[in-house]
CSV table of C-alpha atoms and ligand atoms in Angstrom, one decimal:
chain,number,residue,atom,x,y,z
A,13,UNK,CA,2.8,8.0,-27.2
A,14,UNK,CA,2.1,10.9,-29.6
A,15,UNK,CA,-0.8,13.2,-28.3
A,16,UNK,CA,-2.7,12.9,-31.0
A,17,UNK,CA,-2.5,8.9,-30.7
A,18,UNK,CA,-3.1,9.3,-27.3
A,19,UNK,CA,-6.4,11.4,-27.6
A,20,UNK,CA,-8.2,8.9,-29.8
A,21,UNK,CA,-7.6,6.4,-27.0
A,22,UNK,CA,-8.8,9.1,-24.5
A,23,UNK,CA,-12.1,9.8,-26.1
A,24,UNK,CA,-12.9,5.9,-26.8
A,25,UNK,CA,-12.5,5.2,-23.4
A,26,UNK,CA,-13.7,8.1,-21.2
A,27,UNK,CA,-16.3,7.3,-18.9
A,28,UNK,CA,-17.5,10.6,-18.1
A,29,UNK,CA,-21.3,10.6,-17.6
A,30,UNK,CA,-21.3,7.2,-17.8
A,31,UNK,CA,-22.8,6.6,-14.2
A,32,UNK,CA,-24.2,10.2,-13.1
A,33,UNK,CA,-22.6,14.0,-13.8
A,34,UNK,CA,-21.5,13.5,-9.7
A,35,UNK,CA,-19.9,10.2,-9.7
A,36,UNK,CA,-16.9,10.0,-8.2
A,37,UNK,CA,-16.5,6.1,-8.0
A,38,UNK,CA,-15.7,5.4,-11.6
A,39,UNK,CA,-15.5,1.7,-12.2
A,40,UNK,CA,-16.0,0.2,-9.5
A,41,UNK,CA,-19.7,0.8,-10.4
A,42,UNK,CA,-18.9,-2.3,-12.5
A,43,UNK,CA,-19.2,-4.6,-9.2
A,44,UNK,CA,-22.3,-5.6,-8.3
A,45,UNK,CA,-24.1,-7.3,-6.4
A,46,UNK,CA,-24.0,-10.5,-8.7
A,47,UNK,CA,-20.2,-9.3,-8.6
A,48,UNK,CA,-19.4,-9.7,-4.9
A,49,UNK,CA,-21.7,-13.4,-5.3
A,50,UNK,CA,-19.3,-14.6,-7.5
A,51,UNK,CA,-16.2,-13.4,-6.0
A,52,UNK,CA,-17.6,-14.3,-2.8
A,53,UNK,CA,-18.4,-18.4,-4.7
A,54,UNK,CA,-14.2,-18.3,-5.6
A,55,UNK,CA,-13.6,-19.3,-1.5
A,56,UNK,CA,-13.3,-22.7,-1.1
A,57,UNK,CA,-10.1,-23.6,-0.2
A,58,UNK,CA,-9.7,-21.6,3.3
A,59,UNK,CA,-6.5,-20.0,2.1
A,60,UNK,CA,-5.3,-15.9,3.1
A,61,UNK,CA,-2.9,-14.1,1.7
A,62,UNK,CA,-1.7,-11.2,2.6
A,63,UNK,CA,-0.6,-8.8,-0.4
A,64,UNK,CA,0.7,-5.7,1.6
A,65,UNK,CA,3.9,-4.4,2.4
A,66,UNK,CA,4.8,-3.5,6.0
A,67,UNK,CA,5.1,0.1,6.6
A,68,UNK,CA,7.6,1.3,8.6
A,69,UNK,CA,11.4,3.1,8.1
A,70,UNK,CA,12.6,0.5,6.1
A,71,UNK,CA,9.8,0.8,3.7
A,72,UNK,CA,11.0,0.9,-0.2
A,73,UNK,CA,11.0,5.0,-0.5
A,74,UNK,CA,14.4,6.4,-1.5
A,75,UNK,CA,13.9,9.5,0.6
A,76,UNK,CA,13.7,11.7,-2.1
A,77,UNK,CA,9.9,13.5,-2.2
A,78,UNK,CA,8.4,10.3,-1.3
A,79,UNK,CA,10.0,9.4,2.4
A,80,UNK,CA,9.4,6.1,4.7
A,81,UNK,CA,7.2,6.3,7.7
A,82,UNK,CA,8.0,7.3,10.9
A,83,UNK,CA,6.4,6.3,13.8
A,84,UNK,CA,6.6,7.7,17.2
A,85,UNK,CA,4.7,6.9,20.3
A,86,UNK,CA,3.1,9.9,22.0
A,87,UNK,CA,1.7,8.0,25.2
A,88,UNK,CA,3.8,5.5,26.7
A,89,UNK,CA,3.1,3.7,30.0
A,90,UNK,CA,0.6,5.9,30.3
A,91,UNK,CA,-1.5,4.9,33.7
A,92,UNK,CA,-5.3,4.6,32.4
A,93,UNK,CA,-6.6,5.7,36.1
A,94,UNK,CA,-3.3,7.4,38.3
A,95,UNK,CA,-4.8,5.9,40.8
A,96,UNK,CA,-4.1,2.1,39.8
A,97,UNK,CA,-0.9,2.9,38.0
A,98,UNK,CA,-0.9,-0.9,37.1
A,99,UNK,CA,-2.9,-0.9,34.1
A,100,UNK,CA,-1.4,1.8,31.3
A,101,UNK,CA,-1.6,2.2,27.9
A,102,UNK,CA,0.0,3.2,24.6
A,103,UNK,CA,-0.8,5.4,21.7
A,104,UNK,CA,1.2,6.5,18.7
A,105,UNK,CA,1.4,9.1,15.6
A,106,UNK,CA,2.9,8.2,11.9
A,107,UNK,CA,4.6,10.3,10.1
A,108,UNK,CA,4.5,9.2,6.3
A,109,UNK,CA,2.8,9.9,2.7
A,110,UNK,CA,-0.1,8.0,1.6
A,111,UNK,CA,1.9,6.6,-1.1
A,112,UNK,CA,4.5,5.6,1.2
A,113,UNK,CA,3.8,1.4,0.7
A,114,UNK,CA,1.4,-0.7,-0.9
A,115,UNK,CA,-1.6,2.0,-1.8
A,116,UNK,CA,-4.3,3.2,-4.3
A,117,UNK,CA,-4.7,5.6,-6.4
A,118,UNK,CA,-8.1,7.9,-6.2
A,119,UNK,CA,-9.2,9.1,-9.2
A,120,UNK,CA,-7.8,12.7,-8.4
A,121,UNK,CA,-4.4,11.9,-8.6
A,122,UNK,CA,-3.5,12.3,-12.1
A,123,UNK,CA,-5.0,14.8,-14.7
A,124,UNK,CA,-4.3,16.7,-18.2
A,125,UNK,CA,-5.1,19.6,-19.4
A,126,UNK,CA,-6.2,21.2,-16.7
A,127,UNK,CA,-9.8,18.6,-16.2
A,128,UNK,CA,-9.7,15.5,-13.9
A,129,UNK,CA,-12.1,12.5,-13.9
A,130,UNK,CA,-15.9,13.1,-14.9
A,131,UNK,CA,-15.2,16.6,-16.2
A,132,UNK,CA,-14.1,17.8,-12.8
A,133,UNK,CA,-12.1,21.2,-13.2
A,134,UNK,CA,-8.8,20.9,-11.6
A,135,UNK,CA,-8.7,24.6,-11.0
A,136,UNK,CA,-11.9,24.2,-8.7
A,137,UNK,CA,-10.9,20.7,-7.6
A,138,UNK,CA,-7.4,20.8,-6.3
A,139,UNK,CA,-5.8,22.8,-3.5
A,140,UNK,CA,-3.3,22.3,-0.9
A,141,UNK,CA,-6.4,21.1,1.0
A,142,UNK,CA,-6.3,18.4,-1.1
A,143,UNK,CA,-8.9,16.8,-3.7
A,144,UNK,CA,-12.6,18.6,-2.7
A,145,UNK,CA,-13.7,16.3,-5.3
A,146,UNK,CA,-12.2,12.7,-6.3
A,147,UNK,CA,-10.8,12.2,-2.8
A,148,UNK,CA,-9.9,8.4,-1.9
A,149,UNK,CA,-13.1,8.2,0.7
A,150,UNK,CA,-15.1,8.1,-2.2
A,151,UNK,CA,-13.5,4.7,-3.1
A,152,UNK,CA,-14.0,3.7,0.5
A,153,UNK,CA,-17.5,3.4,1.1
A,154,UNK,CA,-18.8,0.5,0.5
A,155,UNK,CA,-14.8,-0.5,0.0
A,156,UNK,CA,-13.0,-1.8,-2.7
A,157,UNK,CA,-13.7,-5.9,-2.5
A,158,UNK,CA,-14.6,-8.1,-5.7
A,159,UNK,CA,-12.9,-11.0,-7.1
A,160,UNK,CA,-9.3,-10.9,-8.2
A,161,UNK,CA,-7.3,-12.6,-11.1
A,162,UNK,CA,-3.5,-12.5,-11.0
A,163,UNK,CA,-2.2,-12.1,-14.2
A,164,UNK,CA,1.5,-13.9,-14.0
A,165,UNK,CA,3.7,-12.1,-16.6
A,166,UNK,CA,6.6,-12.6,-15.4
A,167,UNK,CA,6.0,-16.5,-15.3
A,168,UNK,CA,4.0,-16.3,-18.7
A,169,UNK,CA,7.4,-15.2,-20.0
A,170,UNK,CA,9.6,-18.2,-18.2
A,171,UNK,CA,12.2,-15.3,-17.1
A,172,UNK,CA,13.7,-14.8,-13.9
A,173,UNK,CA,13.2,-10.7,-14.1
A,174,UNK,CA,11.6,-8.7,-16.9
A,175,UNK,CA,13.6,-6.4,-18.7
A,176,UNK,CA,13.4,-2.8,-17.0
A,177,UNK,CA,11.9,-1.0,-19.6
A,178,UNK,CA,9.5,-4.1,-20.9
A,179,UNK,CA,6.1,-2.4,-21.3
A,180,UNK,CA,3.2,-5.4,-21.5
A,181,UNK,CA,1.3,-5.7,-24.4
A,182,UNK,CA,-2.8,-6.8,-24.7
A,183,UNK,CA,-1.1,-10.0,-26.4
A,184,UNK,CA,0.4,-10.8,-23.2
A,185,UNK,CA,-2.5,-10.0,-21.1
A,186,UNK,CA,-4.3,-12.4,-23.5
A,187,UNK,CA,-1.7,-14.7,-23.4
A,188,UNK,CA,-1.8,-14.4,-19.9
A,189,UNK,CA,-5.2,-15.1,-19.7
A,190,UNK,CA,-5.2,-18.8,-21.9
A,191,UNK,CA,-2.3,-20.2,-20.1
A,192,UNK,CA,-3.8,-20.0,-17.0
A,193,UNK,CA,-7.1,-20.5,-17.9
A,194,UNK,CA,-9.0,-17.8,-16.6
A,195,UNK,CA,-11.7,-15.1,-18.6
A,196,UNK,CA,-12.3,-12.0,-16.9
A,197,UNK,CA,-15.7,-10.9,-16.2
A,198,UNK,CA,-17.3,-7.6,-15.9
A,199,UNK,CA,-16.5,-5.5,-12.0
A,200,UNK,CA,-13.1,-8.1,-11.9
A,201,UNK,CA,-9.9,-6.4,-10.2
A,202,UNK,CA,-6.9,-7.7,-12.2
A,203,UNK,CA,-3.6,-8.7,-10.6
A,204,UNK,CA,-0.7,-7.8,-12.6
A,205,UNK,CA,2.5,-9.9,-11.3
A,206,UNK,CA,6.0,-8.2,-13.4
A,207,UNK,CA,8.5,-9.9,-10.1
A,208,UNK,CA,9.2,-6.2,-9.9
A,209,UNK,CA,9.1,-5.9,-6.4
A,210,UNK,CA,12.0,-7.9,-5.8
A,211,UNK,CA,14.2,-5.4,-6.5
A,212,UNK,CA,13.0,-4.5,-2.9
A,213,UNK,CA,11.5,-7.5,-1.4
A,214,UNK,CA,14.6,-9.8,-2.2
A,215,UNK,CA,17.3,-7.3,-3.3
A,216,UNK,CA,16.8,-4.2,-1.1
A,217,UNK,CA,17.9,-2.0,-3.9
A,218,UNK,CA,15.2,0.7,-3.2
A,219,UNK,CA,17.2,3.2,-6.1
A,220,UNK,CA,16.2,0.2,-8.6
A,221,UNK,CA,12.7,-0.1,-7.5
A,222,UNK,CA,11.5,3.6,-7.5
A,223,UNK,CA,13.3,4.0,-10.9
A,224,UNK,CA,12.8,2.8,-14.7
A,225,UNK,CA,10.5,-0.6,-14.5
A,226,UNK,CA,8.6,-3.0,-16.5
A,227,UNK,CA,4.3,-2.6,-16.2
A,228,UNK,CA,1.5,-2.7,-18.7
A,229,UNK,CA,2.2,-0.4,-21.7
A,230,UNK,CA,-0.3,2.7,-22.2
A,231,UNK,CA,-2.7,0.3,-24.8
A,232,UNK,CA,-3.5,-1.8,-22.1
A,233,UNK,CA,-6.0,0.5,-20.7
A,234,UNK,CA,-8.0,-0.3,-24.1
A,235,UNK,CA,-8.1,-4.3,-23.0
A,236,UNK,CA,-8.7,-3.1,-19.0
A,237,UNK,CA,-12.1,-0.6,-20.6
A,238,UNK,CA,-13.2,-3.5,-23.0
A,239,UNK,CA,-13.1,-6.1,-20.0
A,240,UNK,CA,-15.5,-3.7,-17.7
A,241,UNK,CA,-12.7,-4.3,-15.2
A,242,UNK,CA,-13.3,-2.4,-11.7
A,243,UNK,CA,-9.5,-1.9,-10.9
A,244,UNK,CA,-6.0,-2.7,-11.9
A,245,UNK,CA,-3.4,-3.5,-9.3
A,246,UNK,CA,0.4,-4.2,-9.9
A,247,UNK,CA,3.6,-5.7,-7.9
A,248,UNK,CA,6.0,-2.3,-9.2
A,249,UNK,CA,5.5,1.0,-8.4
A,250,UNK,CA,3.0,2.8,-11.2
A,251,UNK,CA,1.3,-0.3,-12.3
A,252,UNK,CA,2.4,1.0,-16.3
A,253,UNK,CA,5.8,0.6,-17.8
A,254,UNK,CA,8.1,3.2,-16.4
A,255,UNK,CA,10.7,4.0,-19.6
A,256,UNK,CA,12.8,6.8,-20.7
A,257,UNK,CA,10.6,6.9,-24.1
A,258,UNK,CA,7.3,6.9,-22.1
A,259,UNK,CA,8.7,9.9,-19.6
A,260,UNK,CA,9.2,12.1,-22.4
A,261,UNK,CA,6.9,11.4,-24.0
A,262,UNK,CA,3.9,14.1,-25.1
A,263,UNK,CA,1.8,12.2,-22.3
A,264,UNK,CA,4.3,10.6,-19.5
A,265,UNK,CA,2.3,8.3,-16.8
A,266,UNK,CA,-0.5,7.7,-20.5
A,267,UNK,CA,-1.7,4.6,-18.9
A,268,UNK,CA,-2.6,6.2,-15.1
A,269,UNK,CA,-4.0,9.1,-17.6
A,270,UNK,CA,-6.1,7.2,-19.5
A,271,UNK,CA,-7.2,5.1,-16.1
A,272,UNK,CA,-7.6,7.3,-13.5
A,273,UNK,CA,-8.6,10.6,-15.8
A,274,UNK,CA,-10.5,9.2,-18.2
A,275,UNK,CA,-12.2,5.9,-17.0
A,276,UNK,CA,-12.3,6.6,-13.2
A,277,UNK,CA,-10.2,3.2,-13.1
A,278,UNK,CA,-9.0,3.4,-9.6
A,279,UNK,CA,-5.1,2.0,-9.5
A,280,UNK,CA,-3.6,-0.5,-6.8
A,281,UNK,CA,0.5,-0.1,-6.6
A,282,UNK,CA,3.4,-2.2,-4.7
A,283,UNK,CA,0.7,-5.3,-4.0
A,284,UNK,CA,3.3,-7.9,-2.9
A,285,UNK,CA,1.9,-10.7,-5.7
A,286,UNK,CA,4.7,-13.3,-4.5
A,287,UNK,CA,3.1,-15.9,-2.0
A,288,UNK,CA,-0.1,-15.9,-3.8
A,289,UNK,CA,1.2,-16.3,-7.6
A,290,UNK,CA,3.0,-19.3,-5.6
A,291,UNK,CA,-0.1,-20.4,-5.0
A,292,UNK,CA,-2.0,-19.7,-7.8
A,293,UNK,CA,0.8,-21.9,-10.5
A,294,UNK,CA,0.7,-25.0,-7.3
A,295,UNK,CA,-3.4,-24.8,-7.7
A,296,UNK,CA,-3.8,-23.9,-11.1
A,297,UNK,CA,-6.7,-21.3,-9.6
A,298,UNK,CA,-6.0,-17.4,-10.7
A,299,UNK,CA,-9.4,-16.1,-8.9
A,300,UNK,CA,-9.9,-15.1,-5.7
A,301,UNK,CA,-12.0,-12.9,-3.3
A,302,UNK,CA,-10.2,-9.5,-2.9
A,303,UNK,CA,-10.6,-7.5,-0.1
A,304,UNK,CA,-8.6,-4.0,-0.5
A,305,UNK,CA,-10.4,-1.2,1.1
A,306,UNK,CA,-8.8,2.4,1.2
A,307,UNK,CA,-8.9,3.9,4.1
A,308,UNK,CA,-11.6,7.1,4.0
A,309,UNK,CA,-8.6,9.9,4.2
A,310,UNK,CA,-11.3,12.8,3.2
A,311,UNK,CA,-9.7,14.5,0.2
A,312,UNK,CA,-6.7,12.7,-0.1
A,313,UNK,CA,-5.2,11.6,-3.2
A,314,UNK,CA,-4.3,8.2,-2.2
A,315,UNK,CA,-4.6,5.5,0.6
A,316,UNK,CA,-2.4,2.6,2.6
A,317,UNK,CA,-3.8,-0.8,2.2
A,318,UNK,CA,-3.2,-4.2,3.3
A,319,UNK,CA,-5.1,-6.2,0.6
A,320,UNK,CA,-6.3,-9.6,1.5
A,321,UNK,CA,-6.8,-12.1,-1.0
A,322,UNK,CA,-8.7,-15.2,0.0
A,323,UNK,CA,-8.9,-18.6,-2.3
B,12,UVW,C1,3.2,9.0,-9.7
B,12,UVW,O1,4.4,8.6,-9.7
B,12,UVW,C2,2.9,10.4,-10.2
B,12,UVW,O2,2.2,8.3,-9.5
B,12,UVW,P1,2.1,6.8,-8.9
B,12,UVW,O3,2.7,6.7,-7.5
B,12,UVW,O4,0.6,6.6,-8.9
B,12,UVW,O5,2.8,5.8,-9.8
């Protein structure tokens, strides 16, 4: 995307101000009360799924920057009372990034030009301390719950895999949205299912998976601001299209800009879309109840989750 192009977007779509000069929440002020109601109203069925990936060594990290948890245990055996050396216990310590597995984004993880989210200076914002603004605990409290739509592209497009550098337009989104008979509403976390996570789920091929892959292209942020969705969450790993062209592009990562930096769109990566999208095309039902919450890592720039979605 040219800058210039890109700006234009940018100003449409910044939300700075837009709930309070200190918000640090972004969209999800979008859900509500009558939000969580409604989400809450999709349950009726009784069935859980599970949209996490397990972390742990074999996790879908290559190593390089970005590396698999390690988990060692620290107490083992350990007698609660020496006295009655029957009853022990054990504790443990992991070793891993927050954006080692599934995860979200907080709002200070991306920025340009030097100002993050809500006109927050990145100069006074960012150390090695982390985020002293933006930090994931602010998307913690309440938690990040509403109702969910999967969006199936990858079975919208009757392929087997999308091509790697396929970047998803607003048509398909749309498209999307009429074949399976859904209309988002206002505080709505979408679901975006591309299949990329097979690469590591069913293939193992963690090179393939943390490299180029299909996701929405830059514009969709547009359809995602004109929805008053709360979050956008993705089976690959950046949620957006990851292409040569985008990468050097004037603005590489445009969509996470435009979400993160300019909306305060908070962005859910490696959700494991498979069982439930299953589901979803058996039942013909697309919504949900979505529980994701981060966990409060004070000034982090991201957070583990296991997100739960319940029909
Ligand atoms: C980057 O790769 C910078 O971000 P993410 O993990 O959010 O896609």
């Amino acid at each position: 995307m040219q800058r210039q192009d890109f700006d234009a977007v940018a100003e449409r779509l910044r939300n700075w101000g837009r709930w309070g000069p200190e918000d640090q929440r972004g969209t999800l002020n979008h859900i509500g009360p009558e939000t969580l109601r409604d989400a809450a109203a999709t349950v009726t069925a009784g069935k859980l799924f599970n949209l996490g990936l397990n972390f742990d060594k074999n996790g879908p990290q290559t190593g390089a920057g970005r590396f698999n948890p390690k988990l060692y245990a620290t107490d083992l055996f350990t007698p609660l009372n020496p006295a009655r050396p029957s009853a022990v216990y054990s504790d443990d310590v992991i070793h891993m990034p927050l954006q080692a597995a599934t995860q979200w984004d907080a709002l200070g993880h991306v920025h340009y030009d030097g100002v993050l989210y809500n006109n927050c200076k990145a100069c006074d914002t960012l150390s090695e301390k982390g985020a002293a603004r933006l930090g994931i605990e602010h998307l913690a409290t309440p938690g990040i719950m509403s109702r969910g739509v999967l969006l199936d592209i990858l079975r919208l497009k009757r392929l087997e895999r999308l091509p790697v550098d396929y970047a998803i337009t607003v048509d398909d989104l749309n498209a999307a949205c009429a074949a399976q008979g859904v209309t988002m509403r206002k505080g709505d976390i979408v679901l975006i299912r591309t299949g990329h996570i097979q690469r590591f789920t069913l293939e193992q091929d963690r090179a393939a998976f943390t490299g180029l892959q299909p996701g929405l292209s830059p514009l969709c942020a547009e359809w995602v601001h004109d929805h008053s969705l709360a979050a956008v969450c993705a089976d690959n790993l950046a949620v957006e299209v990851m292409d040569a062209a985008g990468l050097g592009s004037d603005m590489p990562l445009a969509f996470h800009m435009l979400c993160l930096r300019d909306m305060g769109c908070p962005l859910g990566e490696m959700f494991n879309l498979d069982a439930l999208a299953a589901d979803c095309a058996d039942d013909g039902r697309y919504d949900f109840l979505l529980s994701a919450p981060p966990i409060a890592f004070t000034n982090a720039f991201g957070s583990p989750v296991n997100p739960l979605a319940l029909k």
